[in-house]
Short mmCIF file of C-alpha atoms and ligand atoms in Angstrom, two decimals:
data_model
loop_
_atom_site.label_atom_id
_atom_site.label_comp_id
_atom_site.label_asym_id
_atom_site.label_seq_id
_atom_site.Cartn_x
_atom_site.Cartn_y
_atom_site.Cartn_z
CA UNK A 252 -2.40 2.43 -30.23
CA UNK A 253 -5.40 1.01 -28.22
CA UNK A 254 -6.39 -2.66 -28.62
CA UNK A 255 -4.24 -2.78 -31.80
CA UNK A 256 -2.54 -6.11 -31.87
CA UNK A 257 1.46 -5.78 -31.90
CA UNK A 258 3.56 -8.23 -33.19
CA UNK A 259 5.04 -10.15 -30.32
CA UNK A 260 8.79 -9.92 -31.98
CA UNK A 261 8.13 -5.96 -32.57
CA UNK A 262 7.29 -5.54 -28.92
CA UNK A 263 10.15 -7.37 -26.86
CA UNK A 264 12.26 -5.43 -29.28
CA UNK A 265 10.91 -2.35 -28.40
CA UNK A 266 10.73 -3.43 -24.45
CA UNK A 267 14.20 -4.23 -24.55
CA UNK A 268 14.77 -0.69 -24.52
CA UNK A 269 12.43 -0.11 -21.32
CA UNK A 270 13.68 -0.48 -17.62
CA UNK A 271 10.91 -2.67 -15.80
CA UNK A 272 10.17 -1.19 -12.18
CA UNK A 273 11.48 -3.74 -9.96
CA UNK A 274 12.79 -5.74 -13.03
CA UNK A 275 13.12 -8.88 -12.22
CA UNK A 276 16.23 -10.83 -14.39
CA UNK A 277 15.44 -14.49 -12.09
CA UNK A 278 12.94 -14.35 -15.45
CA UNK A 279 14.11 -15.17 -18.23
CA UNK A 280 10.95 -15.67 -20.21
CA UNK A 281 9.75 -12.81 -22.79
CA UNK A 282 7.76 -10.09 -20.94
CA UNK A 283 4.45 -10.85 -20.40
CA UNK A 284 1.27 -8.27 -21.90
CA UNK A 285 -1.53 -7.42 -20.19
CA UNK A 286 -3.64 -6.35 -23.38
CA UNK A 287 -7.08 -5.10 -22.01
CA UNK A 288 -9.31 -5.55 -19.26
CA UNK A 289 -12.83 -4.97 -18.21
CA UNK A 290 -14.50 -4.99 -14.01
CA UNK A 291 -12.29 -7.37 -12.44
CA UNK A 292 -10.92 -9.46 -15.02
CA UNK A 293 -7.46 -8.61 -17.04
CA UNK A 294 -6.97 -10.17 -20.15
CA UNK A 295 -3.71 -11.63 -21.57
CA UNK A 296 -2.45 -10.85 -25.07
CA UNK A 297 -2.30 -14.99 -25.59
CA UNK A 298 -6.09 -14.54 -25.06
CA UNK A 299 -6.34 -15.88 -21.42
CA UNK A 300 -9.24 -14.05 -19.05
CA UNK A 301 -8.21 -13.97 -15.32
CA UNK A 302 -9.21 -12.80 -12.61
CA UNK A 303 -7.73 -10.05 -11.17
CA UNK A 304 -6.67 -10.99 -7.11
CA UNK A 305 -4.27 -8.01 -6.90
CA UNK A 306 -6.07 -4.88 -8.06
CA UNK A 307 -3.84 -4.54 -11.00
CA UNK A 308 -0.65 -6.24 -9.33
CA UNK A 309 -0.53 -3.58 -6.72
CA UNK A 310 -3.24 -3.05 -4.73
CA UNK A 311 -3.92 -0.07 -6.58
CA UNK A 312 -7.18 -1.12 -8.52
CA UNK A 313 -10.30 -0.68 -6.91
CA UNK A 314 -13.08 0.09 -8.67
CA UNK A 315 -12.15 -2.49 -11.35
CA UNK A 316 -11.38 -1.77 -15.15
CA UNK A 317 -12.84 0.07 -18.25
CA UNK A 318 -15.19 2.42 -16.12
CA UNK A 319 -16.63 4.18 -18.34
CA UNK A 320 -17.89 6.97 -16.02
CA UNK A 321 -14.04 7.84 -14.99
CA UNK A 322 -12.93 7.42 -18.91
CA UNK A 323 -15.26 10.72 -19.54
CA UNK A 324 -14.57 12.63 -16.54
CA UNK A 325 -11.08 12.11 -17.91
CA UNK A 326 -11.76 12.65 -21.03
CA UNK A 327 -14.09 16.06 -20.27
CA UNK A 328 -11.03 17.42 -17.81
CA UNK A 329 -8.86 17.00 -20.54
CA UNK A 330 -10.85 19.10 -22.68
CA UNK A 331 -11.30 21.78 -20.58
CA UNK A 332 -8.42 21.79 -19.08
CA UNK A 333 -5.49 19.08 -18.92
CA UNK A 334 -3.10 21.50 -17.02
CA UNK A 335 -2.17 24.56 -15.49
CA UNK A 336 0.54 24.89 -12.73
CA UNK A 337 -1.03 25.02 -8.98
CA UNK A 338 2.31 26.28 -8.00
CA UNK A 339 2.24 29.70 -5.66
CA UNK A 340 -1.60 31.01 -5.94
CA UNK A 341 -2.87 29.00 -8.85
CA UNK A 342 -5.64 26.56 -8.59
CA UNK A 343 -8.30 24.95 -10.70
CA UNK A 344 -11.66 23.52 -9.64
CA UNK A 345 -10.45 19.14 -9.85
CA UNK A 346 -8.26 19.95 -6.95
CA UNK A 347 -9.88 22.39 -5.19
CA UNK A 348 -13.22 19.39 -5.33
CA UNK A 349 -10.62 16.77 -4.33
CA UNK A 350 -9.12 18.38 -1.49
CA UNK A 351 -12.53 19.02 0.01
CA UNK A 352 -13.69 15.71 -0.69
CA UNK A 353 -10.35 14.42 1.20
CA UNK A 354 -11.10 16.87 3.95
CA UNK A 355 -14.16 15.58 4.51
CA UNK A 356 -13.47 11.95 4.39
CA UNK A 357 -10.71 12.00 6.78
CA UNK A 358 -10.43 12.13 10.38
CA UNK A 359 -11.60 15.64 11.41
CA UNK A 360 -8.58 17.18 12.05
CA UNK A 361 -6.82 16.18 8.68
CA UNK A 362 -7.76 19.18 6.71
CA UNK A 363 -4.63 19.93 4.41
CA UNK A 364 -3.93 18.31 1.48
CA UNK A 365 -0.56 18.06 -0.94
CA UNK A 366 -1.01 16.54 -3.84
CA UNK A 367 1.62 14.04 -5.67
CA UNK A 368 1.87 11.36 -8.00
CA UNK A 369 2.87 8.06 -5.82
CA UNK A 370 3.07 6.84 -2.59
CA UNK A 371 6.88 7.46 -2.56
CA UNK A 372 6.14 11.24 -3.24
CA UNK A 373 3.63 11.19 -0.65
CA UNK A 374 5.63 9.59 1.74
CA UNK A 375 8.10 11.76 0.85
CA UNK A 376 6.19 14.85 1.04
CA UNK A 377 4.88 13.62 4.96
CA UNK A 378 9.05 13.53 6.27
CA UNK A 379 9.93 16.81 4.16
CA UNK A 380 6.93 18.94 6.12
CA UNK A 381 8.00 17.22 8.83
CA UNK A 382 11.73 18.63 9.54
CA UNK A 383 10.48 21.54 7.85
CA UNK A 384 7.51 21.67 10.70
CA UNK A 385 10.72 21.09 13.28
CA UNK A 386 12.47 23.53 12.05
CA UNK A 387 9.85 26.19 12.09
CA UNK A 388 9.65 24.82 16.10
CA UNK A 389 13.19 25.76 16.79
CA UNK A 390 13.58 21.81 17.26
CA UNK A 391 16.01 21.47 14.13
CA UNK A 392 17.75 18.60 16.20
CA UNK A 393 14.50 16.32 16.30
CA UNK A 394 14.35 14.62 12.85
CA UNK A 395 14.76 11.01 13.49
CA UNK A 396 11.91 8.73 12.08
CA UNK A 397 11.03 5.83 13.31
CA UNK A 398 10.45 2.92 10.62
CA UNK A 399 9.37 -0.85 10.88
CA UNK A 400 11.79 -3.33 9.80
CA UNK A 401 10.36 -4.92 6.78
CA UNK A 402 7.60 -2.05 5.83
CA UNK A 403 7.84 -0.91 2.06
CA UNK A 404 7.56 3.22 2.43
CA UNK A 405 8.79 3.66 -1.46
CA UNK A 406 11.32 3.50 -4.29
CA UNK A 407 12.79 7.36 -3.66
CA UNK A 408 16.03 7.77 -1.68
CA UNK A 409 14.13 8.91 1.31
CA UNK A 410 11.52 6.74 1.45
CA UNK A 411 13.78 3.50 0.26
CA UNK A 412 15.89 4.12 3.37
CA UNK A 413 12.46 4.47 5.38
CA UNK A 414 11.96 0.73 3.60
CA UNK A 415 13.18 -1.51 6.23
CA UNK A 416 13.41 -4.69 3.30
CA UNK A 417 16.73 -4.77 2.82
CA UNK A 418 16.48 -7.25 0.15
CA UNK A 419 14.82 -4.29 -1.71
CA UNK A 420 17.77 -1.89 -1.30
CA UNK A 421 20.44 -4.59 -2.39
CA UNK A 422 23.65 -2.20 -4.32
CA UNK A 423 21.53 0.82 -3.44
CA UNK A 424 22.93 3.62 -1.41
CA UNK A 425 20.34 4.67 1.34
CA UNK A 426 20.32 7.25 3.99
CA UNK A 427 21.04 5.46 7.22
CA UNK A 428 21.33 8.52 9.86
CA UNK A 429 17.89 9.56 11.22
CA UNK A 430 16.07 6.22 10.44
CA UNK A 431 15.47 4.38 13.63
CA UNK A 432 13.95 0.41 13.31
CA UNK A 433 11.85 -0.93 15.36
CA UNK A 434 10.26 -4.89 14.78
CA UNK A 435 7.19 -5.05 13.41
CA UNK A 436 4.29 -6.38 15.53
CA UNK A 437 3.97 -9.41 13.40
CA UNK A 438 1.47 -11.65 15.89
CA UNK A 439 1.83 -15.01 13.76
CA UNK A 440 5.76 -14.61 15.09
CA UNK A 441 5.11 -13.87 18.73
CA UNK A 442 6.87 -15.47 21.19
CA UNK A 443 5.73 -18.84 21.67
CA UNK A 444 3.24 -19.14 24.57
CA UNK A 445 2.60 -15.20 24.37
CA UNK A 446 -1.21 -14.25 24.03
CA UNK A 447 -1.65 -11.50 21.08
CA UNK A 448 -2.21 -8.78 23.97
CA UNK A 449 0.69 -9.39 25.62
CA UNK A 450 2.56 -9.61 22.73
CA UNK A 451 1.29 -6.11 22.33
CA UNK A 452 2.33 -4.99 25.04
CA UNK A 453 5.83 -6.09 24.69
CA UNK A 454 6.02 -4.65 21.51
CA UNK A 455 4.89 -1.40 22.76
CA UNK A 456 7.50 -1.52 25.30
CA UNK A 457 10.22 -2.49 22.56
CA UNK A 458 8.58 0.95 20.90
CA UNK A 459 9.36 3.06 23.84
CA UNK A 460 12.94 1.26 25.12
CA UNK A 461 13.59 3.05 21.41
CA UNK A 462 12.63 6.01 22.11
CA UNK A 463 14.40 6.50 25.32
CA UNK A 464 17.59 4.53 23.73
CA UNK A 465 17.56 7.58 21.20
CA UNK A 466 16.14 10.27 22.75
CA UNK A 467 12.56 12.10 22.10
CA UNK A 468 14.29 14.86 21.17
CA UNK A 469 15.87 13.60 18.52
CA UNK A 470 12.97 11.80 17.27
CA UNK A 471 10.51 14.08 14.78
CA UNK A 472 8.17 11.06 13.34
CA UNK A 473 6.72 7.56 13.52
CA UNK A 474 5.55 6.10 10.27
CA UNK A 475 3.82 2.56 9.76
CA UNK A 476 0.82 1.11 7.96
CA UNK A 477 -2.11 -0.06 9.72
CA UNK A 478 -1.78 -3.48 7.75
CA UNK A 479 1.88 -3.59 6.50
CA UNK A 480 1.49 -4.80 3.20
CA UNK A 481 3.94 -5.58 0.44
CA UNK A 482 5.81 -6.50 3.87
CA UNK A 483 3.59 -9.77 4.29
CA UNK A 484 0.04 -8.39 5.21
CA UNK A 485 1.24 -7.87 8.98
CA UNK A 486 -1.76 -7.58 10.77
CA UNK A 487 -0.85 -6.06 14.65
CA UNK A 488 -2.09 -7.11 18.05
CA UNK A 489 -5.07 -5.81 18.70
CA UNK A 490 -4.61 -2.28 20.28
CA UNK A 491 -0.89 -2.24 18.80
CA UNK A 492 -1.40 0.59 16.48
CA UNK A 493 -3.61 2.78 18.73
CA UNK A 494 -1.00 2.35 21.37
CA UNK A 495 1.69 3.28 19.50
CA UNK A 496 0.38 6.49 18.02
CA UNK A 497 -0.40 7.30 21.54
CA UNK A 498 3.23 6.31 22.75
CA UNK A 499 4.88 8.94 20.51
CA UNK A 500 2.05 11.60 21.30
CA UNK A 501 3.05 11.05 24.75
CA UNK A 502 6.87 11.85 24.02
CA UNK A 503 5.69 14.75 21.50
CA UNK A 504 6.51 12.47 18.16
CA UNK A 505 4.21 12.78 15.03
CA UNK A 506 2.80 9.65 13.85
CA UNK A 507 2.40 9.68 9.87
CA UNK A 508 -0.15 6.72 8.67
CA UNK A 509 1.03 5.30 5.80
CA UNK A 510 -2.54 4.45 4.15
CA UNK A 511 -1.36 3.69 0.52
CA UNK A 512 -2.89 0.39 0.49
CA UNK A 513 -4.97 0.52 3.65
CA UNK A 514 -6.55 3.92 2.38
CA UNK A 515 -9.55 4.23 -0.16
CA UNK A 516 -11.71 1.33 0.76
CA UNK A 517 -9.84 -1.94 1.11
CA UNK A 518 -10.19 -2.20 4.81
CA UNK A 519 -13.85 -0.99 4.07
CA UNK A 520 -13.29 2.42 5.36
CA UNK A 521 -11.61 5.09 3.03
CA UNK A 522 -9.36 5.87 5.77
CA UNK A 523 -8.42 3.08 8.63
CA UNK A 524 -5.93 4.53 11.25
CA UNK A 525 -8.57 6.17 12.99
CA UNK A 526 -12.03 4.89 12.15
CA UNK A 527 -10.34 0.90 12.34
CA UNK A 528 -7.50 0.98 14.32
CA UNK A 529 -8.37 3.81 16.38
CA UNK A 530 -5.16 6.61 16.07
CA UNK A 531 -4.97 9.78 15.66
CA UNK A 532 -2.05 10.45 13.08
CA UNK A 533 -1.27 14.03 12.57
CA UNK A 534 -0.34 12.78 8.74
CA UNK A 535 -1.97 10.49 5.94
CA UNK A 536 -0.71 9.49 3.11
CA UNK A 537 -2.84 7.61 -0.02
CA UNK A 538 -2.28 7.15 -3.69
CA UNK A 539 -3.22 3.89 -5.61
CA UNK A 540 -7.08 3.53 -4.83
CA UNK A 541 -7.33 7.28 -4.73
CA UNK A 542 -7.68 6.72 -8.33
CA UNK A 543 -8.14 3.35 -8.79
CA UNK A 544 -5.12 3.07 -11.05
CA UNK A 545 -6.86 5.44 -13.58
CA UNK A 546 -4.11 7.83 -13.07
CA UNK A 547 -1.40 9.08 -10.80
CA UNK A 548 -2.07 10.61 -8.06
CA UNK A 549 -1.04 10.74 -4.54
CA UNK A 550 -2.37 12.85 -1.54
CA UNK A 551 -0.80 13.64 1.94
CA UNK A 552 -2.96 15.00 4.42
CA UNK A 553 -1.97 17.31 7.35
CA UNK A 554 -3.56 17.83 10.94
CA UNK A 555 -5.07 21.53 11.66
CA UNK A 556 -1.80 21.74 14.54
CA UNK A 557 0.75 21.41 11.75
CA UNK A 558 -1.02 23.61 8.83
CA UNK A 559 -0.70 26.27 11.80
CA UNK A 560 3.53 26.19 11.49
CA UNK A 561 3.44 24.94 7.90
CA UNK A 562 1.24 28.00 6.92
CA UNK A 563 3.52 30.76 8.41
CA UNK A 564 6.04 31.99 5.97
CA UNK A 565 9.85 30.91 7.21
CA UNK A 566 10.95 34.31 6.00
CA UNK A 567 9.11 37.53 5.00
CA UNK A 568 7.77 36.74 1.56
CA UNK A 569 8.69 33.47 2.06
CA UNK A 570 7.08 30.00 0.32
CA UNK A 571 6.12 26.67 0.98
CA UNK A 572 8.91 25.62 -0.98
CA UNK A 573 8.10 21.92 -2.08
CA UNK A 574 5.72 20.88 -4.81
CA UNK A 575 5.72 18.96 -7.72
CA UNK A 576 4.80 20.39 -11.37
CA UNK A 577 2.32 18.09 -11.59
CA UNK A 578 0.88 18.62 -7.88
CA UNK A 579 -2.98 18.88 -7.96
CA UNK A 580 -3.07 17.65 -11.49
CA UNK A 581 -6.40 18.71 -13.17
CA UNK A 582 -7.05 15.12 -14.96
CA UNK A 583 -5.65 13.29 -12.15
CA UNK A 584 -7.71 15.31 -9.44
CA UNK A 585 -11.02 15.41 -11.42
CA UNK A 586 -10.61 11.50 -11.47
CA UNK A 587 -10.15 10.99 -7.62
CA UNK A 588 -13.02 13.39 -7.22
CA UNK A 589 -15.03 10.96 -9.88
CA UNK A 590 -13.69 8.04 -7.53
CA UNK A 591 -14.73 9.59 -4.36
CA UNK A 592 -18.23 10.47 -6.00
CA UNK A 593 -18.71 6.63 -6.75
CA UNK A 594 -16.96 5.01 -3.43
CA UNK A 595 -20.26 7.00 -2.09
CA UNK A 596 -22.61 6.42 -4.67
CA UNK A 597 -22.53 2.85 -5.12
CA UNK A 598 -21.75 2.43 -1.41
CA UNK A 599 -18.27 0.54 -2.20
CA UNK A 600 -17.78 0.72 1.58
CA UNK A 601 -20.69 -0.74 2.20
CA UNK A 602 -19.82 -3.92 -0.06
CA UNK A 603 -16.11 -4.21 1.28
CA UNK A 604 -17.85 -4.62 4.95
CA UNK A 605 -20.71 -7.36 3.59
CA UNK A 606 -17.93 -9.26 1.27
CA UNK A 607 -14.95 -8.46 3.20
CA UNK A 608 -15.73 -10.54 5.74
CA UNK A 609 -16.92 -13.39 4.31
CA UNK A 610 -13.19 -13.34 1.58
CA UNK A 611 -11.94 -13.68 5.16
CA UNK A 612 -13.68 -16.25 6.44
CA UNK A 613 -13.11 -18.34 2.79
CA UNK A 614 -9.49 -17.79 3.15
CA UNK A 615 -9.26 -18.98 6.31
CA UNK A 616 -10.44 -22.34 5.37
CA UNK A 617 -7.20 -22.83 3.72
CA UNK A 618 -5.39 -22.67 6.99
CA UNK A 619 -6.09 -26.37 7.44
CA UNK A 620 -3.60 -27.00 3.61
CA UNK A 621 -0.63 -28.89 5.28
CA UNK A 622 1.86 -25.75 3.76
CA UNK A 623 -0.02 -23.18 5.12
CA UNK A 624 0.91 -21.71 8.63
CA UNK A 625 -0.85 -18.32 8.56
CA UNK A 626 -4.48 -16.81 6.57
CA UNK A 627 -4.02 -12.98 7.73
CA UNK A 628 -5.47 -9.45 6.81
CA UNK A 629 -8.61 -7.82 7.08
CA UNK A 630 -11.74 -6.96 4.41
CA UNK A 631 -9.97 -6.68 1.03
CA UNK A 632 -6.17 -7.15 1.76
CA UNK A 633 -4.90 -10.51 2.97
CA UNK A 634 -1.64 -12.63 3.08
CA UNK A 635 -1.49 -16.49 3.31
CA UNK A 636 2.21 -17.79 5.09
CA UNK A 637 3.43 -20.75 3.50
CA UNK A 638 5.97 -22.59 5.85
CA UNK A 639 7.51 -25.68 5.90
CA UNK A 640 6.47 -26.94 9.05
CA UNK A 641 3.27 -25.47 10.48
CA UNK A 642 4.50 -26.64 14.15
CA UNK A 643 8.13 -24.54 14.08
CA UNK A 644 6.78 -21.74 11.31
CA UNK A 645 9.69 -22.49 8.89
CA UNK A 646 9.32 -20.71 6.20
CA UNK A 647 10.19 -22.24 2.90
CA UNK A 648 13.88 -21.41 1.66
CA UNK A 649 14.21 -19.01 -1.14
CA UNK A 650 15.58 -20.75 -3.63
CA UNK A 651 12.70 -22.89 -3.81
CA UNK A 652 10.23 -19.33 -4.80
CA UNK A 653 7.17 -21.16 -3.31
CA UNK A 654 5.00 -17.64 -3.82
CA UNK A 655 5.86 -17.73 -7.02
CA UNK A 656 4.94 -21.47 -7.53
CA UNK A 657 1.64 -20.97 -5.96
CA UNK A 658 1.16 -17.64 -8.21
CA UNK A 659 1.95 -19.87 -11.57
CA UNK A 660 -0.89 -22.31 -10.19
CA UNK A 661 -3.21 -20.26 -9.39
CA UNK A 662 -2.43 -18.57 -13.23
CA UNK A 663 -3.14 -22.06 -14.52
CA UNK A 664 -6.91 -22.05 -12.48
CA UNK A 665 -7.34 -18.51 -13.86
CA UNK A 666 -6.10 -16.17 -11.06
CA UNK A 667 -3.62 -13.65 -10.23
CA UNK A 668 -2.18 -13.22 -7.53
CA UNK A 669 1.02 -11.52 -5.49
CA UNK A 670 3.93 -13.38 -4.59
CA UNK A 671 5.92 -11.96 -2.00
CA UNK A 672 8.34 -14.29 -0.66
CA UNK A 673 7.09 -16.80 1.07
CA UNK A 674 3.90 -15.28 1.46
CA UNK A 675 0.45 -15.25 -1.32
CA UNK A 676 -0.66 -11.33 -1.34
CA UNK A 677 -4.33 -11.24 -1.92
CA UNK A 678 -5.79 -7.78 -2.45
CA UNK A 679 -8.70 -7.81 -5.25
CA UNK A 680 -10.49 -5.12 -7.13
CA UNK A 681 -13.24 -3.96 -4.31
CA UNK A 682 -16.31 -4.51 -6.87
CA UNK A 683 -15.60 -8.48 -6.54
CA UNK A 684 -18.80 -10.67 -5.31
CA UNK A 685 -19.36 -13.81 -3.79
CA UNK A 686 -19.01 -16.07 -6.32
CA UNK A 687 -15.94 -14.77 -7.45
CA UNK A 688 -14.29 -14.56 -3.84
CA UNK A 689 -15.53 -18.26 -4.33
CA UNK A 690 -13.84 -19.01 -7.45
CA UNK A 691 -10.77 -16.92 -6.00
CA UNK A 692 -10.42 -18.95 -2.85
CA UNK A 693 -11.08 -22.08 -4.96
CA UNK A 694 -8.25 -21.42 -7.23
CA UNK A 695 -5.35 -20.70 -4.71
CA UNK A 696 -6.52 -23.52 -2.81
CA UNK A 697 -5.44 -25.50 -5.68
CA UNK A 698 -2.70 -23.67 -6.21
CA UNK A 699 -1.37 -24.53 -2.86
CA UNK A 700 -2.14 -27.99 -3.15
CA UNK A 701 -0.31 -28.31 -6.61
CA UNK A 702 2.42 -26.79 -4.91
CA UNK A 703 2.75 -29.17 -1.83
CA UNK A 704 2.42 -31.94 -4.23
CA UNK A 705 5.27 -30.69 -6.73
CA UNK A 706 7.64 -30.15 -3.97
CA UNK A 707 6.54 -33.51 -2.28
CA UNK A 708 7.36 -35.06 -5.41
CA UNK A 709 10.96 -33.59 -6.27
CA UNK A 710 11.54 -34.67 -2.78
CA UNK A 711 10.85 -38.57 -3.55
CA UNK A 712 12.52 -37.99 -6.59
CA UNK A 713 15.19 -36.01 -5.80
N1 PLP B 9 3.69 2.93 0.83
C1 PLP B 9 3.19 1.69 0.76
C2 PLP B 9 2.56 1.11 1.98
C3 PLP B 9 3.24 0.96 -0.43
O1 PLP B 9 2.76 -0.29 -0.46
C4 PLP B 9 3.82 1.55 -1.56
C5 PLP B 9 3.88 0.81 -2.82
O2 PLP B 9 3.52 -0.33 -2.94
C6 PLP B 9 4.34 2.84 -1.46
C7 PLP B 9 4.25 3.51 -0.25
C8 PLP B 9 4.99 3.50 -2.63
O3 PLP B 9 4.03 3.85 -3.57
P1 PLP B 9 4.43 4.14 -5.09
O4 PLP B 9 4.90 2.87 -5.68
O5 PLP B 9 3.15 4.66 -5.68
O6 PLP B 9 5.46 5.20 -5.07
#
């Protein structure tokens, strides 16, 4: 199967038959093949080399691609041992390494790890504990969760109606009761005339008017990203997140970090909420850069004061009854170990803080690009706003799928990158240098410019 060439006509034959995640039928071209790739370039079955400004089109590659290293720890774990259930009292040494090594990465009183295979699972797994955790409280009327509008939690039915896109849950039935929405602290939208700090502060007091509007006691959980992400790289008000955390402490609500992107390095930490953004979340969840897209794998991680109800039995000779077969997956676990092993090593952190910065600094040059009202984001995960008119922030229309203009253009100058919206997602393979953050930058410059110039010619002609 590997490398083999397939006939193009033999393969969109067979694809018919496969359901694209998020399938997109605005395309009508033939699907497109990513046939190999090596560090931090993909390359396309038409034979075009690009470089890779979305760690595999979702954030999830970090370490870049064809690793040999993580290839034979695969390879040995599968060997040795490719699976045994870790259900009830089983266990095998990739997950009993991993959940150490996740322990002792995390803030200090994260010590409890479930494994899954997503971000939706773990995200999934962070609310289930949590009304189970209520319910072991005698508080079985305090489940609410409170979501941001426009953060992307996952694709299950839980964590879609913890989504608050609702473009994303078009047709889709979602659980409405229990999910409370609050705005997300997107600064570049502030009030006009608001400083970012005050705009915190109103947001925090939007945060709490919820709160009391509802009722604490009918509120179990706060979940949000430090950087929202596939929801437009919003970056809060400085304090914002802290503050927030600390709001629901203060009315006894857990706070659940949703670190699927942040997590594992981008932000040059492997996990932000506390050690960037300074909160204490009693939950974390991770997945993509946990493995760097080698495999699936997700991990939630629980505070010490939770693992004290989780860990009594609900009954005598009772269980911990959630868990997937696949939980604590040998291969997948002995990878993340393998990527957790060379995130030290190689000092990956290290480089994301050096290089981080100055992809920041390069992006921000293109704020000046007529189109461009917003460069935003942090180390290795940003998001450029292109609007219509930089003095009233209109964003461009829709119809006229300006991200994914700017993404064909910046294909043409031999980058990928995300379009979301209105909005250009950058979030490259960690391992990228300077030149390439150079040639990166360069590229979606151009990009943008092609684009301003396209639509400012259909506009003479049109
Ligand atoms: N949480 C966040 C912040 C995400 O960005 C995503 C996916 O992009 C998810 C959860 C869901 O992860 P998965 O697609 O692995 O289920």
């Amino acid at each position: 199967m590997t490398g083999s060439p397939v006939d193009p006509d033999d393969l969109r034959e067979q694809d018919g038959h496969h359901i694209h995640p998020w399938r997109d039928f605005s395309v009508a071209e033939p699907p497109e093949v990513v046939a190999r790739a090596e560090g931090p370039y993909i390359h396309t079955a038409d034979g075009r080399r690009l470089l890779d400004g979305n760690g595999g089109g979702l954030s999830a590659v970090t370490l870049g691609y064809g690793n040999a290293e993580i290839a034979d720890t695969a390879a040995e774990q599968i060997r040795t041992l490719q699976f045994y259930s870790h259900f009830g009292q089983f266990t095998a040494p990739p997950a009993a390494r991993l959940s150490a090594d996740l322990a002792r990465v995390a803030p200090s009183h994260l010590n409890h790890v479930h494994f899954g295979t997503g971000g939706s699972i773990a995200n999934e797994t962070a609310i289930r504990f949590i009304h189970y955790y209520m319910n072991q409280t005698g508080r079985p009327g305090k489940k609410g969760i409170i979501a941001f509008a426009g953060a992307y939690h996952g694709s299950t039915l839980l964590t879609a109606s913890l989504t608050g896109i609702d473009f994303f849950k078009l047709g889709f039935d979602v659980l409405g009761e229990n999910i409370h929405r609050i705005p997300a602290p997107n600064t570049y939208r502030r009030p006009a005339g608001t400083t970012p700090e005050e705009f915190a502060d109103s947001q925090i007091d939007l945060l709490r008017a919820a709160i009391e509007t509802v009722g604490p006691e009918r509120i179990a959980a706060m979940i949000a990203e430090p950087i929202m992400a596939v929801g437009g790289a919003i970056t809060p008000p400085p304090g914002y997140y802290r503050r927030a955390q600390e709001t629901c402490a203060a009315y006894d609500i857990l706070f659940v970090a949703d670190e699927v992107v942040t997590g594992f390095g981008r932000l040059g930490e492997f996990f932000t909420s506390e050690a960037v953004f300074g909160a204490r979340p009693d939950v974390i969840t991770c997945a993509k850069g946990l493995t760097s897209g080698y495999i699936p794998l997700s991990a939630t991680l629980f505070s010490d004061e939770m693992w004290e109800v989780l860990s009594v039995p609900q009954a005598p000779g009772g269980m911990l009854t959630h868990g997937f077969t696949y939980s604590g997956h040998p291969v997948a676990c002995a990878v993340g170990a393998k990527v957790v092993e060379i995130i030290e090593r190689d000092d990956i952190l290290g480089h994301v803080r050096a290089v981080g910065p100055y992809l920041h600094d390069q992006l921000m040059t293109l704020a000046e690009l007529p189109i461009v009202g917003d460069v935003r984001g942090s180390h290795f995960y940003h998001g450029v706003e292109l609007v219509v008119d930089k003095e009233t922030k209109e964003p461009f229309p829709p119809e006229l799928a300006i991200g994914k203009r700017v993404a064909h253009h910046a294909r043409e100058r031999g980058v990928m990158i995300r379009p979301m919206g209105h909005i250009a997602i950058l979030s490259p393979p960690l391992i990228i240098d300077r030149s390439q953050v150079d040639f990166l930058v360069d590229a979606l410059r151009g990009a943008i410019t092609a684009t301003a110039d396209e639509l400012a010619a259909a506009r003479s002609t049109g």
